[in-house]
PDB file of C-alpha atoms and ligand atoms in Angstrom:
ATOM      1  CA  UNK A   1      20.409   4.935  15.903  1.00 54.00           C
ATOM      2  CA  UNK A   2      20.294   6.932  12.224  1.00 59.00           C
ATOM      3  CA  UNK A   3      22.310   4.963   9.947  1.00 60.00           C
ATOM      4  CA  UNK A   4      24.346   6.457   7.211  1.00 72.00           C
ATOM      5  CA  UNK A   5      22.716   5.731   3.738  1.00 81.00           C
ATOM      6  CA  UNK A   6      24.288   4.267   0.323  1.00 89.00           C
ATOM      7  CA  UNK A   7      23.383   7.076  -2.307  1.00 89.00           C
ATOM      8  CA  UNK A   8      20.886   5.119  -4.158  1.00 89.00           C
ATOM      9  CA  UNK A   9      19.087   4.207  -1.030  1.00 90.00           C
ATOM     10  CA  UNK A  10      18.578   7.982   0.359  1.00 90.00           C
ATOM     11  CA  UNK A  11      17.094   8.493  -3.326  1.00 93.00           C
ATOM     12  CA  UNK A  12      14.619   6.512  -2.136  1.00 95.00           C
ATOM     13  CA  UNK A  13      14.282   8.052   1.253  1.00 97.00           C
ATOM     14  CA  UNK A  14      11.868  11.179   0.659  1.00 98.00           C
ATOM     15  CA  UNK A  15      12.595  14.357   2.544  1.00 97.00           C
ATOM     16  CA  UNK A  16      12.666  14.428   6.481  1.00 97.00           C
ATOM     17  CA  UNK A  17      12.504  10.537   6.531  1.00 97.00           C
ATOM     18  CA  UNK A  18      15.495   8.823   7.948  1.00 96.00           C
ATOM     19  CA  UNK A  19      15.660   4.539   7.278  1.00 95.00           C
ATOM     20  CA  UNK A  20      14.827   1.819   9.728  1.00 95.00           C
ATOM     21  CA  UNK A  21      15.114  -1.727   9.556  1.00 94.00           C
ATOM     22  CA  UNK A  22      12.345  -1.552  12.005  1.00 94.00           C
ATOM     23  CA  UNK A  23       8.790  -1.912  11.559  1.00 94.00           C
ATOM     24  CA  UNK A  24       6.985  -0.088  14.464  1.00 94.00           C
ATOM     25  CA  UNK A  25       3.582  -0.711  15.256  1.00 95.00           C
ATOM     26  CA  UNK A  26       1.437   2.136  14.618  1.00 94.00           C
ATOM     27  CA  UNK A  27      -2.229   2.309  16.089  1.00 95.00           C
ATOM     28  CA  UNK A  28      -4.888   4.423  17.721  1.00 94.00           C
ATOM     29  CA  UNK A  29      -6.856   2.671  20.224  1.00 94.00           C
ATOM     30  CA  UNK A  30      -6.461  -1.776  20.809  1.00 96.00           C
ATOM     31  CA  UNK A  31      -6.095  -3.896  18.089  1.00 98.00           C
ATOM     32  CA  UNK A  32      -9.098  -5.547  17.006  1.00 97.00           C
ATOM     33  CA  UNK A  33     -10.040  -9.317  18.063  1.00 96.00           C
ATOM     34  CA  UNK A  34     -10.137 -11.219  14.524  1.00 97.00           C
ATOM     35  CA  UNK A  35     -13.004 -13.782  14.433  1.00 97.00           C
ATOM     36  CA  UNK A  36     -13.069 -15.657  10.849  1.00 97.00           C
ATOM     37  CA  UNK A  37     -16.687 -16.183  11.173  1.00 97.00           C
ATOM     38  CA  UNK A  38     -18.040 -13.143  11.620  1.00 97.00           C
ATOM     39  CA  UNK A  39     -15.580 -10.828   9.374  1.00 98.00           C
ATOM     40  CA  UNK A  40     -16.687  -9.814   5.942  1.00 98.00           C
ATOM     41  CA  UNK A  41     -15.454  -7.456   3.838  1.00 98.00           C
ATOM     42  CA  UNK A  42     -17.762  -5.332   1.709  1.00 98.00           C
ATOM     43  CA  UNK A  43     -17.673  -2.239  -0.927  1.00 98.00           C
ATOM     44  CA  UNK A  44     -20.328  -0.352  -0.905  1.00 98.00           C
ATOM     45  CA  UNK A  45     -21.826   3.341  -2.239  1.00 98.00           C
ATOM     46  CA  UNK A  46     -21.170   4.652  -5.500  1.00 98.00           C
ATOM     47  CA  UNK A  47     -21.459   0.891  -7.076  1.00 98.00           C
ATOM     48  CA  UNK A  48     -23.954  -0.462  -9.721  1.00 98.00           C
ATOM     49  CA  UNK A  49     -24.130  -3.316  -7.073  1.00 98.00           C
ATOM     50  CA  UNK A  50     -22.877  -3.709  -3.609  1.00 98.00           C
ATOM     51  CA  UNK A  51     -20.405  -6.394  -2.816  1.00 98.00           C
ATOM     52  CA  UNK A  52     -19.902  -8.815   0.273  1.00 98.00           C
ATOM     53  CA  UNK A  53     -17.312 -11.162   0.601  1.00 98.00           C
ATOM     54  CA  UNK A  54     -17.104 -13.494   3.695  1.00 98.00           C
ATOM     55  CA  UNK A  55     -13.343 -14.567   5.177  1.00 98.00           C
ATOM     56  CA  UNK A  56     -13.431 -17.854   2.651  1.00 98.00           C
ATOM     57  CA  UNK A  57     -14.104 -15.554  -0.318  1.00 98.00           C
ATOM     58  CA  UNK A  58     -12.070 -12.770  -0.027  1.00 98.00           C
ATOM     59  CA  UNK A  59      -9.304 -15.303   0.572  1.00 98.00           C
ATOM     60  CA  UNK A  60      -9.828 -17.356  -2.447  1.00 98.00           C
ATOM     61  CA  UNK A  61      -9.506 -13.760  -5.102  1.00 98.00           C
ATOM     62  CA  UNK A  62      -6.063 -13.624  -7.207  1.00 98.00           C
ATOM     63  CA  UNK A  63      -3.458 -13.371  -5.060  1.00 98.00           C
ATOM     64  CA  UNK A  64      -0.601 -10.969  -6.185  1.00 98.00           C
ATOM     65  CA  UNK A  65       2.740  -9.678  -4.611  1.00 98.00           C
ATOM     66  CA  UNK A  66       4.790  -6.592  -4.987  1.00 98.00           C
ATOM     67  CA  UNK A  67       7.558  -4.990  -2.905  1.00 98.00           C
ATOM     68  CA  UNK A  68       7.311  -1.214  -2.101  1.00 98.00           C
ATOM     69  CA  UNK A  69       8.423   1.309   0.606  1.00 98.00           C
ATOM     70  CA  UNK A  70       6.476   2.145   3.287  1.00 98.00           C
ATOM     71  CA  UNK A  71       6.436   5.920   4.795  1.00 98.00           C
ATOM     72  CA  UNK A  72       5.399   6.963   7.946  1.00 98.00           C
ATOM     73  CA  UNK A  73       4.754  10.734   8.682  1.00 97.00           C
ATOM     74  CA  UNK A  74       6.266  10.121  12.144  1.00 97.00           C
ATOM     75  CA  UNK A  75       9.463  10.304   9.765  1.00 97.00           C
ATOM     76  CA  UNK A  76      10.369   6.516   9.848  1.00 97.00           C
ATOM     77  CA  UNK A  77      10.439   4.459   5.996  1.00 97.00           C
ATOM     78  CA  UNK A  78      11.317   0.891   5.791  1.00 97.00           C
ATOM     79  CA  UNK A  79      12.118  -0.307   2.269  1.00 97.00           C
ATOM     80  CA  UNK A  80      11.625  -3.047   0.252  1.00 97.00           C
ATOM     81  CA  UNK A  81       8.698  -4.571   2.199  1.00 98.00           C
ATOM     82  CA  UNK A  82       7.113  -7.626   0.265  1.00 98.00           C
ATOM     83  CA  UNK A  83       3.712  -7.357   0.385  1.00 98.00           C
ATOM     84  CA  UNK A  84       0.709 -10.206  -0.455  1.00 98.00           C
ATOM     85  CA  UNK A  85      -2.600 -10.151  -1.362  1.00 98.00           C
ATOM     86  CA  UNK A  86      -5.378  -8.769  -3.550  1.00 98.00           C
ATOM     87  CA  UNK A  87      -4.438  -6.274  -5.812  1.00 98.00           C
ATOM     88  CA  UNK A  88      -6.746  -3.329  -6.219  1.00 98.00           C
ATOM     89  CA  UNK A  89      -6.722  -3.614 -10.122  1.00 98.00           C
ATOM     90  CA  UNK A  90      -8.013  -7.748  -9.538  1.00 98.00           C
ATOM     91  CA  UNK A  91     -10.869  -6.095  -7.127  1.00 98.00           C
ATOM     92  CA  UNK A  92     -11.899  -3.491  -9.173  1.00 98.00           C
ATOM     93  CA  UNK A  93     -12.710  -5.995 -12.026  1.00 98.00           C
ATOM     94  CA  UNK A  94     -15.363  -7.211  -9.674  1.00 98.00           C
ATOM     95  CA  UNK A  95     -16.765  -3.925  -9.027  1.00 98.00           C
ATOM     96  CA  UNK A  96     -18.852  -1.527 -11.517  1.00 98.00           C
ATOM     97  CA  UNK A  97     -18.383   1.829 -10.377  1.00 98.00           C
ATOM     98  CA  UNK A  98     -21.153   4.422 -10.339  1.00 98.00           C
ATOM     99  CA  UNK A  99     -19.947   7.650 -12.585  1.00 98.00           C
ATOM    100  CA  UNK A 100     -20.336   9.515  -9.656  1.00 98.00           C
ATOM    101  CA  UNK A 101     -17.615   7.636  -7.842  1.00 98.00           C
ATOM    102  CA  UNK A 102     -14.787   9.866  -6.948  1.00 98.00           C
ATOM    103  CA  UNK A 103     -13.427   8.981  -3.679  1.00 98.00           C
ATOM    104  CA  UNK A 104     -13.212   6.221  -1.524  1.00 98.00           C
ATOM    105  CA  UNK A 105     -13.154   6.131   2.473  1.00 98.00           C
ATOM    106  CA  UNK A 106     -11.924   2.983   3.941  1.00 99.00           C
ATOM    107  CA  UNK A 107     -13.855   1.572   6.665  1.00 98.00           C
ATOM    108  CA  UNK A 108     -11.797  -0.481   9.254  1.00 98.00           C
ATOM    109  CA  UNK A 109     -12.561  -2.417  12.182  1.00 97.00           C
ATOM    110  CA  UNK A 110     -12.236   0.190  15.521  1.00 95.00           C
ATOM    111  CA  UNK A 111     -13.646   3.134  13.263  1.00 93.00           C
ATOM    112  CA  UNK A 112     -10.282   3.888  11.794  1.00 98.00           C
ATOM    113  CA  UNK A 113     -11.332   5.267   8.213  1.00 98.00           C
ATOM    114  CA  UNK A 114      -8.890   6.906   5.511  1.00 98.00           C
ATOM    115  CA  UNK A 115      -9.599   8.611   2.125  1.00 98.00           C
ATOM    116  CA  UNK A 116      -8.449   8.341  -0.866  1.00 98.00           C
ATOM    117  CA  UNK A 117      -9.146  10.010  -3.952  1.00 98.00           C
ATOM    118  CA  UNK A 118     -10.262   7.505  -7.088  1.00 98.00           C
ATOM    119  CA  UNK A 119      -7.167   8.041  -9.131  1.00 98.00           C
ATOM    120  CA  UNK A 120      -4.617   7.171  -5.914  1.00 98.00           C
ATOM    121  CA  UNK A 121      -6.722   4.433  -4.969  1.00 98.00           C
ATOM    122  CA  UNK A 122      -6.724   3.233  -8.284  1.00 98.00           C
ATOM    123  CA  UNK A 123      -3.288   3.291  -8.567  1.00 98.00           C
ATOM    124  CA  UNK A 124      -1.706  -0.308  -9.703  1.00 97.00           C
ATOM    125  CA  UNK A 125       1.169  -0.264  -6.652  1.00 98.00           C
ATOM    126  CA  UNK A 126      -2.666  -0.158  -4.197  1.00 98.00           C
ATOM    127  CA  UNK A 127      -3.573  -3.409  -2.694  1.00 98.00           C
ATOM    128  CA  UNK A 128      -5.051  -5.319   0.269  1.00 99.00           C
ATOM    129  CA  UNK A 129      -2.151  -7.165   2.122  1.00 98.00           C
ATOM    130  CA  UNK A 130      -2.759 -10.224   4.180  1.00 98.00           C
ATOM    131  CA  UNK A 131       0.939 -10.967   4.411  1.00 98.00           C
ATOM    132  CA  UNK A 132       4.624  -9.064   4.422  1.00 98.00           C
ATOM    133  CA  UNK A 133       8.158 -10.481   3.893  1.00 98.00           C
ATOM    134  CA  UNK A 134       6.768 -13.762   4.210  1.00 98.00           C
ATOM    135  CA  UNK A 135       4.397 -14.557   7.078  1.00 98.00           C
ATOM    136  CA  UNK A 136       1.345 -13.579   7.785  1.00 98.00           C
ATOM    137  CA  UNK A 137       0.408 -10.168   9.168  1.00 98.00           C
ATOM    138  CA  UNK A 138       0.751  -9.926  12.884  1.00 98.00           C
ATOM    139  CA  UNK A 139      -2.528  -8.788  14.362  1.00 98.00           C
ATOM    140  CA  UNK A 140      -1.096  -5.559  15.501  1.00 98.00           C
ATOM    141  CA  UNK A 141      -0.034  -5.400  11.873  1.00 98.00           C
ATOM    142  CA  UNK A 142      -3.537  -5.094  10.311  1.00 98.00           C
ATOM    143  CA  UNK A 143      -4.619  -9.012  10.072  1.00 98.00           C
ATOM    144  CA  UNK A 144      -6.291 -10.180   8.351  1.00 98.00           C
ATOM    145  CA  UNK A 145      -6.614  -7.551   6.180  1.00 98.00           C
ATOM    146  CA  UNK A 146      -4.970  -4.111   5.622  1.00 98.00           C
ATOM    147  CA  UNK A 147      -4.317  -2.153   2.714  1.00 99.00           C
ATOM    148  CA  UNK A 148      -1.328  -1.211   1.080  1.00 98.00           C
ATOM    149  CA  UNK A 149      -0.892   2.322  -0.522  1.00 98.00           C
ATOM    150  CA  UNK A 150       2.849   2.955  -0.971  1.00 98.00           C
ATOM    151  CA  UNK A 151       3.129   6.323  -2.489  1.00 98.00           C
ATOM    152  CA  UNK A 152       1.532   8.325   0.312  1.00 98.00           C
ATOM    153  CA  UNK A 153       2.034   8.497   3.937  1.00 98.00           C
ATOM    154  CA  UNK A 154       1.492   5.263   6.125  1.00 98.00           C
ATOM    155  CA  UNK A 155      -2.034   6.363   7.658  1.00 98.00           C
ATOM    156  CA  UNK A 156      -3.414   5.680   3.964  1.00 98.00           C
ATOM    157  CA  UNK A 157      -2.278   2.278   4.555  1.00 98.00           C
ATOM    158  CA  UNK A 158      -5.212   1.473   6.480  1.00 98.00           C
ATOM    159  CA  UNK A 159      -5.020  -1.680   8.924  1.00 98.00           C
ATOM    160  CA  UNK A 160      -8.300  -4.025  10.122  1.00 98.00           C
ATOM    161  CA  UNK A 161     -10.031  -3.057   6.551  1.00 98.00           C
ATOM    162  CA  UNK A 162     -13.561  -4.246   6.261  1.00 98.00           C
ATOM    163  CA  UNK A 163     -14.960  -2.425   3.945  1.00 98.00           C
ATOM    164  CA  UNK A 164     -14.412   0.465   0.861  1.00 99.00           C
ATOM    165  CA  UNK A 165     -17.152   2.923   0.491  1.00 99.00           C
ATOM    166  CA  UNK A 166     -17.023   5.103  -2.989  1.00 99.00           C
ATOM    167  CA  UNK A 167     -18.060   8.210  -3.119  1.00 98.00           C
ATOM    168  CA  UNK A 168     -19.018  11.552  -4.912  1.00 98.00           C
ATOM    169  CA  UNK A 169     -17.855  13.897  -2.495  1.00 98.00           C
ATOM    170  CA  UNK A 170     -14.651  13.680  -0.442  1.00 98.00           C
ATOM    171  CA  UNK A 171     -14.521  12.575   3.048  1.00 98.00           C
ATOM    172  CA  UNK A 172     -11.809  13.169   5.822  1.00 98.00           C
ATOM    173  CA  UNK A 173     -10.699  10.250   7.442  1.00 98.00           C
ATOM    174  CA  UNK A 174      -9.895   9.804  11.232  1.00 98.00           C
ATOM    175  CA  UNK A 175      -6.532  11.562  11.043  1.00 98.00           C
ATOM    176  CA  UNK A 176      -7.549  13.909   8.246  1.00 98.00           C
ATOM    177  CA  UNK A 177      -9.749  15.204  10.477  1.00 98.00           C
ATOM    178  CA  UNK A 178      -7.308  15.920  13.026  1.00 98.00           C
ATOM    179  CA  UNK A 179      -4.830  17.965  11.155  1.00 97.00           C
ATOM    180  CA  UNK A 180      -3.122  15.590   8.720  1.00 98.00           C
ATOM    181  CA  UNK A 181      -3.008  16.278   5.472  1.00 98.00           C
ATOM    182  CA  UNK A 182      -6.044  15.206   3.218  1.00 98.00           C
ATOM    183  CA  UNK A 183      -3.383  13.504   0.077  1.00 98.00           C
ATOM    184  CA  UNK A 184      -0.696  12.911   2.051  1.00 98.00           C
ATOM    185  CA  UNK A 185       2.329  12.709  -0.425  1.00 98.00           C
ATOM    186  CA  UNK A 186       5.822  12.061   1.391  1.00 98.00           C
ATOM    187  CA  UNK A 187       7.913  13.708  -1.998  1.00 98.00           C
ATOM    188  CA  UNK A 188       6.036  16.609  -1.199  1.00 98.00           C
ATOM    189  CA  UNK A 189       5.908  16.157   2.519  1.00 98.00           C
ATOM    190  CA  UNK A 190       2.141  16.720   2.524  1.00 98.00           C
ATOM    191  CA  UNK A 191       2.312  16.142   6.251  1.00 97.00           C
ATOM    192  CA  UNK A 192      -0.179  18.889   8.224  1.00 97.00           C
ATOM    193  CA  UNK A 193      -4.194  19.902   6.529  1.00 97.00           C
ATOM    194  CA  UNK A 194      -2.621  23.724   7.333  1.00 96.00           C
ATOM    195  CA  UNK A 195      -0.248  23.155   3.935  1.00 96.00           C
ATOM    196  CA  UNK A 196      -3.146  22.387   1.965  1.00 97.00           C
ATOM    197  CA  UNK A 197      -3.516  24.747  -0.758  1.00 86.00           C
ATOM    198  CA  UNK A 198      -7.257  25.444  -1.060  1.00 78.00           C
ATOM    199  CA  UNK A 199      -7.282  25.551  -4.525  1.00 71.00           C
ATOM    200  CA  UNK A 200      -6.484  22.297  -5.059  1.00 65.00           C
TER     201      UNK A 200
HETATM  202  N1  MTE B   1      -7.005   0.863  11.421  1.00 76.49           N
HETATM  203  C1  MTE B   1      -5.863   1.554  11.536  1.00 76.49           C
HETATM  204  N2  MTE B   1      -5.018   1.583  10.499  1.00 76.49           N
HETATM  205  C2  MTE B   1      -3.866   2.281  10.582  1.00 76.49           C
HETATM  206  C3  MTE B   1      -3.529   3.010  11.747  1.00 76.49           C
HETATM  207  C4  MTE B   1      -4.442   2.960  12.822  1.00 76.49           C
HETATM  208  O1  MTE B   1      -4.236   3.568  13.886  1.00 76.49           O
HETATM  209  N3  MTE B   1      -5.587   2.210  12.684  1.00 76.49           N
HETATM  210  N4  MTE B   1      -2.339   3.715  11.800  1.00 76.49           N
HETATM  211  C5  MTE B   1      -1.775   4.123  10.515  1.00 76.49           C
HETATM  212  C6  MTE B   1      -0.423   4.660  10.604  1.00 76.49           C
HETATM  213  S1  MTE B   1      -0.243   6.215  11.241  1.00 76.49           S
HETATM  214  C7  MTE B   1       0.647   4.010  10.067  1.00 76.49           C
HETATM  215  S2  MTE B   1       2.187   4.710   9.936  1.00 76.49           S
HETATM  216  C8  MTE B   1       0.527   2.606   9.639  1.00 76.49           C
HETATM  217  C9  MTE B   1       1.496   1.795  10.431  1.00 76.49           C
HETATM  218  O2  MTE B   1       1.374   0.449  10.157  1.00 76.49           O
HETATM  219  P1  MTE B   1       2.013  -0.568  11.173  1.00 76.49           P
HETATM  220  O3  MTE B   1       1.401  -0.337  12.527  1.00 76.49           O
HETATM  221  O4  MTE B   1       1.732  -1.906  10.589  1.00 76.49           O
HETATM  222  O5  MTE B   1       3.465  -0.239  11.198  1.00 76.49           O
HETATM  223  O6  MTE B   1      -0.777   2.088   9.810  1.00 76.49           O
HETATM  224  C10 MTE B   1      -1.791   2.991   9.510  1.00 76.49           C
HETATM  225  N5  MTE B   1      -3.030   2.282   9.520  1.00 76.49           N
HETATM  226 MO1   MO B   2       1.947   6.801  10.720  1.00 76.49          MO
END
Protein backbone atom coordinates (compact mmCIF):
# COMPACT_ATOMS: atom_id res chain seq x y z
CA UNK A 1 0.00 0.00 0.00
CA UNK A 2 1.09 3.97 -0.74
CA UNK A 3 1.88 5.42 2.48
CA UNK A 4 1.22 8.99 3.34
CA UNK A 5 4.56 11.00 3.50
CA UNK A 6 6.02 13.50 6.30
CA UNK A 7 6.70 16.80 4.23
CA UNK A 8 10.36 16.62 4.36
CA UNK A 9 10.37 13.10 3.17
CA UNK A 10 8.14 13.71 -0.17
CA UNK A 11 10.90 16.55 -0.75
CA UNK A 12 12.93 13.88 -1.23
CA UNK A 13 10.59 11.79 -3.26
CA UNK A 14 11.07 13.16 -6.99
CA UNK A 15 8.01 13.42 -9.17
CA UNK A 16 5.81 10.25 -10.00
CA UNK A 17 7.78 8.22 -7.32
CA UNK A 18 5.79 7.05 -4.40
CA UNK A 19 8.11 5.50 -1.08
CA UNK A 20 8.68 1.90 -0.19
CA UNK A 21 10.29 0.34 2.58
CA UNK A 22 10.80 -2.36 0.10
CA UNK A 23 13.67 -3.19 -1.91
CA UNK A 24 12.47 -5.16 -5.03
CA UNK A 25 14.70 -7.09 -7.01
CA UNK A 26 15.14 -5.75 -10.34
CA UNK A 27 16.80 -7.91 -13.21
CA UNK A 28 16.73 -8.94 -16.84
CA UNK A 29 17.60 -12.42 -17.41
CA UNK A 30 19.16 -15.02 -14.08
CA UNK A 31 21.40 -13.76 -11.75
CA UNK A 32 24.85 -14.55 -12.34
CA UNK A 33 26.76 -17.57 -10.48
CA UNK A 34 29.65 -15.66 -8.45
CA UNK A 35 32.92 -17.69 -8.50
CA UNK A 36 35.80 -15.72 -6.45
CA UNK A 37 38.38 -17.28 -8.55
CA UNK A 38 37.60 -16.50 -11.72
CA UNK A 39 35.99 -12.81 -11.28
CA UNK A 40 38.11 -9.81 -12.02
CA UNK A 41 37.24 -6.56 -12.46
CA UNK A 42 38.95 -4.41 -15.07
CA UNK A 43 38.81 -0.68 -16.68
CA UNK A 44 39.72 -0.51 -19.81
CA UNK A 45 39.68 2.01 -23.17
CA UNK A 46 40.34 5.52 -23.00
CA UNK A 47 43.21 4.84 -20.17
CA UNK A 48 47.01 5.61 -20.30
CA UNK A 49 47.09 1.96 -18.93
CA UNK A 50 44.56 -0.71 -18.53
CA UNK A 51 43.72 -2.00 -15.13
CA UNK A 52 42.89 -5.59 -13.70
CA UNK A 53 42.06 -6.30 -10.36
CA UNK A 54 41.38 -9.94 -9.20
CA UNK A 55 38.51 -10.62 -6.23
CA UNK A 56 41.52 -10.22 -3.41
CA UNK A 57 42.47 -6.84 -4.89
CA UNK A 58 39.56 -5.10 -5.59
CA UNK A 59 38.55 -6.07 -2.06
CA UNK A 60 41.53 -4.78 -0.31
CA UNK A 61 41.00 -0.72 -2.12
CA UNK A 62 39.68 2.05 0.51
CA UNK A 63 36.61 1.16 1.62
CA UNK A 64 34.08 4.10 2.03
CA UNK A 65 30.30 4.41 3.00
CA UNK A 66 27.59 6.85 2.23
CA UNK A 67 23.79 6.74 2.49
CA UNK A 68 21.70 7.90 -0.55
CA UNK A 69 18.25 7.27 -2.19
CA UNK A 70 17.75 4.95 -4.64
CA UNK A 71 15.14 5.59 -7.69
CA UNK A 72 13.66 3.25 -9.78
CA UNK A 73 11.88 4.35 -13.07
CA UNK A 74 9.27 1.65 -12.34
CA UNK A 75 8.26 4.59 -9.85
CA UNK A 76 9.42 2.88 -6.55
CA UNK A 77 12.44 5.02 -4.23
CA UNK A 78 13.67 3.65 -1.04
CA UNK A 79 15.59 6.15 1.08
CA UNK A 80 18.34 6.29 3.14
CA UNK A 81 20.05 3.10 1.88
CA UNK A 82 23.67 2.70 3.42
CA UNK A 83 25.82 1.77 0.94
CA UNK A 84 29.72 0.17 1.16
CA UNK A 85 32.47 0.00 -0.89
CA UNK A 86 34.89 1.69 -3.28
CA UNK A 87 34.25 5.06 -3.97
CA UNK A 88 34.64 6.21 -7.53
CA UNK A 89 36.86 9.26 -6.50
CA UNK A 90 39.44 6.34 -4.51
CA UNK A 91 39.31 4.39 -8.10
CA UNK A 92 39.86 7.07 -10.23
CA UNK A 93 43.17 7.92 -8.38
CA UNK A 94 44.32 4.63 -9.76
CA UNK A 95 43.35 5.35 -13.18
CA UNK A 96 44.97 8.00 -15.77
CA UNK A 97 42.41 8.88 -18.10
CA UNK A 98 43.04 9.36 -21.81
CA UNK A 99 41.86 13.16 -22.86
CA UNK A 100 39.65 11.59 -25.06
CA UNK A 101 37.70 9.94 -22.29
CA UNK A 102 34.19 11.13 -22.19
CA UNK A 103 31.92 8.40 -21.33
CA UNK A 104 31.95 5.32 -19.66
CA UNK A 105 29.81 2.02 -20.39
CA UNK A 106 29.70 -0.41 -17.62
CA UNK A 107 30.25 -3.89 -18.46
CA UNK A 108 28.43 -6.45 -16.15
CA UNK A 109 28.32 -10.03 -15.88
CA UNK A 110 25.04 -11.36 -18.23
CA UNK A 111 25.80 -8.44 -20.81
CA UNK A 112 23.90 -5.90 -18.81
CA UNK A 113 25.88 -2.58 -19.75
CA UNK A 114 24.86 1.14 -18.74
CA UNK A 115 26.34 4.56 -19.73
CA UNK A 116 27.28 7.20 -18.15
CA UNK A 117 28.62 10.36 -19.16
CA UNK A 118 32.29 11.35 -17.46
CA UNK A 119 30.99 14.17 -15.36
CA UNK A 120 27.92 11.83 -13.71
CA UNK A 121 30.19 9.08 -13.34
CA UNK A 122 32.56 11.19 -11.79
CA UNK A 123 30.31 12.43 -9.49
CA UNK A 124 31.57 12.00 -5.62
CA UNK A 125 27.92 10.35 -4.37
CA UNK A 126 29.20 7.31 -7.51
CA UNK A 127 30.59 4.19 -6.10
CA UNK A 128 30.94 0.39 -6.33
CA UNK A 129 28.84 -1.22 -3.46
CA UNK A 130 29.64 -4.61 -2.10
CA UNK A 131 27.32 -4.12 0.85
CA UNK A 132 23.85 -2.13 1.93
CA UNK A 133 22.38 -1.40 5.41
CA UNK A 134 24.76 -3.70 6.77
CA UNK A 135 25.24 -7.12 5.16
CA UNK A 136 26.49 -8.07 2.29
CA UNK A 137 24.74 -7.76 -1.07
CA UNK A 138 22.39 -10.58 -1.79
CA UNK A 139 23.31 -12.15 -5.10
CA UNK A 140 20.14 -11.05 -6.70
CA UNK A 141 21.28 -7.70 -5.35
CA UNK A 142 24.39 -7.27 -7.57
CA UNK A 143 27.17 -9.35 -5.43
CA UNK A 144 29.81 -9.00 -5.35
CA UNK A 145 29.93 -6.00 -7.00
CA UNK A 146 27.43 -3.36 -8.25
CA UNK A 147 27.59 0.19 -8.62
CA UNK A 148 25.95 2.85 -6.96
CA UNK A 149 24.80 6.05 -8.88
CA UNK A 150 22.15 7.80 -6.75
CA UNK A 151 21.14 10.81 -8.66
CA UNK A 152 19.77 9.07 -11.74
CA UNK A 153 17.39 6.33 -12.29
CA UNK A 154 18.16 2.77 -10.78
CA UNK A 155 19.23 1.07 -14.24
CA UNK A 156 22.50 3.35 -13.90
CA UNK A 157 23.05 1.49 -10.82
CA UNK A 158 24.43 -1.33 -12.60
CA UNK A 159 24.51 -4.85 -10.72
CA UNK A 160 27.27 -7.94 -11.47
CA UNK A 161 29.91 -5.03 -12.57
CA UNK A 162 33.08 -6.39 -14.00
CA UNK A 163 34.41 -3.98 -15.76
CA UNK A 164 34.29 0.14 -16.82
CA UNK A 165 35.19 0.90 -20.33
CA UNK A 166 35.91 4.87 -21.09
CA UNK A 167 35.19 6.24 -23.98
CA UNK A 168 35.20 9.11 -26.64
CA UNK A 169 31.96 8.64 -28.05
CA UNK A 170 28.75 7.76 -26.19
CA UNK A 171 27.32 4.39 -26.04
CA UNK A 172 23.67 3.20 -25.24
CA UNK A 173 23.45 0.73 -22.74
CA UNK A 174 21.07 -2.37 -22.68
CA UNK A 175 18.00 -0.37 -21.66
CA UNK A 176 19.07 2.80 -23.44
CA UNK A 177 18.76 1.00 -26.29
CA UNK A 178 15.36 -0.03 -25.71
CA UNK A 179 13.67 3.23 -25.14
CA UNK A 180 14.94 4.51 -21.80
CA UNK A 181 16.28 7.55 -21.54
CA UNK A 182 20.10 7.99 -22.32
CA UNK A 183 20.78 10.46 -18.68
CA UNK A 184 18.15 9.31 -16.87
CA UNK A 185 17.49 12.09 -14.20
CA UNK A 186 14.42 11.28 -11.79
CA UNK A 187 14.00 15.47 -10.88
CA UNK A 188 13.46 15.74 -14.37
CA UNK A 189 11.77 12.43 -14.91
CA UNK A 190 14.09 11.64 -17.82
CA UNK A 191 12.25 8.35 -18.06
CA UNK A 192 11.58 7.41 -22.10
CA UNK A 193 14.77 8.16 -25.15
CA UNK A 194 11.41 9.87 -27.01
CA UNK A 195 11.87 13.03 -24.31
CA UNK A 196 15.30 13.43 -25.28
CA UNK A 197 15.88 16.74 -26.65
CA UNK A 198 18.28 16.27 -29.58
CA UNK A 199 20.11 19.15 -28.95
CA UNK A 200 21.42 18.18 -25.97
N1 LIG B 1 23.31 -6.18 -14.38
C1 LIG B 1 22.12 -5.60 -14.14
N2 LIG B 1 22.08 -4.50 -13.38
C2 LIG B 1 20.90 -3.89 -13.14
C3 LIG B 1 19.69 -4.38 -13.68
C4 LIG B 1 19.77 -5.54 -14.47
O1 LIG B 1 18.76 -6.05 -14.99
N3 LIG B 1 21.00 -6.13 -14.67
N4 LIG B 1 18.50 -3.73 -13.40
C5 LIG B 1 18.60 -2.32 -13.05
C6 LIG B 1 17.36 -1.74 -12.56
S1 LIG B 1 16.14 -1.43 -13.68
C7 LIG B 1 17.23 -1.32 -11.27
S2 LIG B 1 15.90 -0.42 -10.72
C8 LIG B 1 18.22 -1.71 -10.25
C9 LIG B 1 17.52 -2.48 -9.19
O2 LIG B 1 18.40 -2.97 -8.25
P1 LIG B 1 17.91 -4.13 -7.31
O3 LIG B 1 17.49 -5.29 -8.16
O4 LIG B 1 19.06 -4.40 -6.41
O5 LIG B 1 16.73 -3.57 -6.58
O6 LIG B 1 19.28 -2.48 -10.78
C10 LIG B 1 19.70 -2.07 -12.04
N5 LIG B 1 20.90 -2.78 -12.36
MO1 LIG C 1 14.63 -0.08 -12.54
Amino acid sequence: MKKAVSPELAQRLPPGQFLTDKFPVLSYGPTPRFDPANWDFRVLGAVEKELRFDYQQFRALPQSSQVADFHCVTTWSHLDNRWEGVKIDDLMKLVRLKPEARFVIVHCDGDYTTNLSLGDFLDDDVMLAHRRDGRDLEPDHGFPLRLVVPKLYGWKSAKWVRALEFTPDDRRGFWEVRGYHNHADPWREERYSFQEDPEE
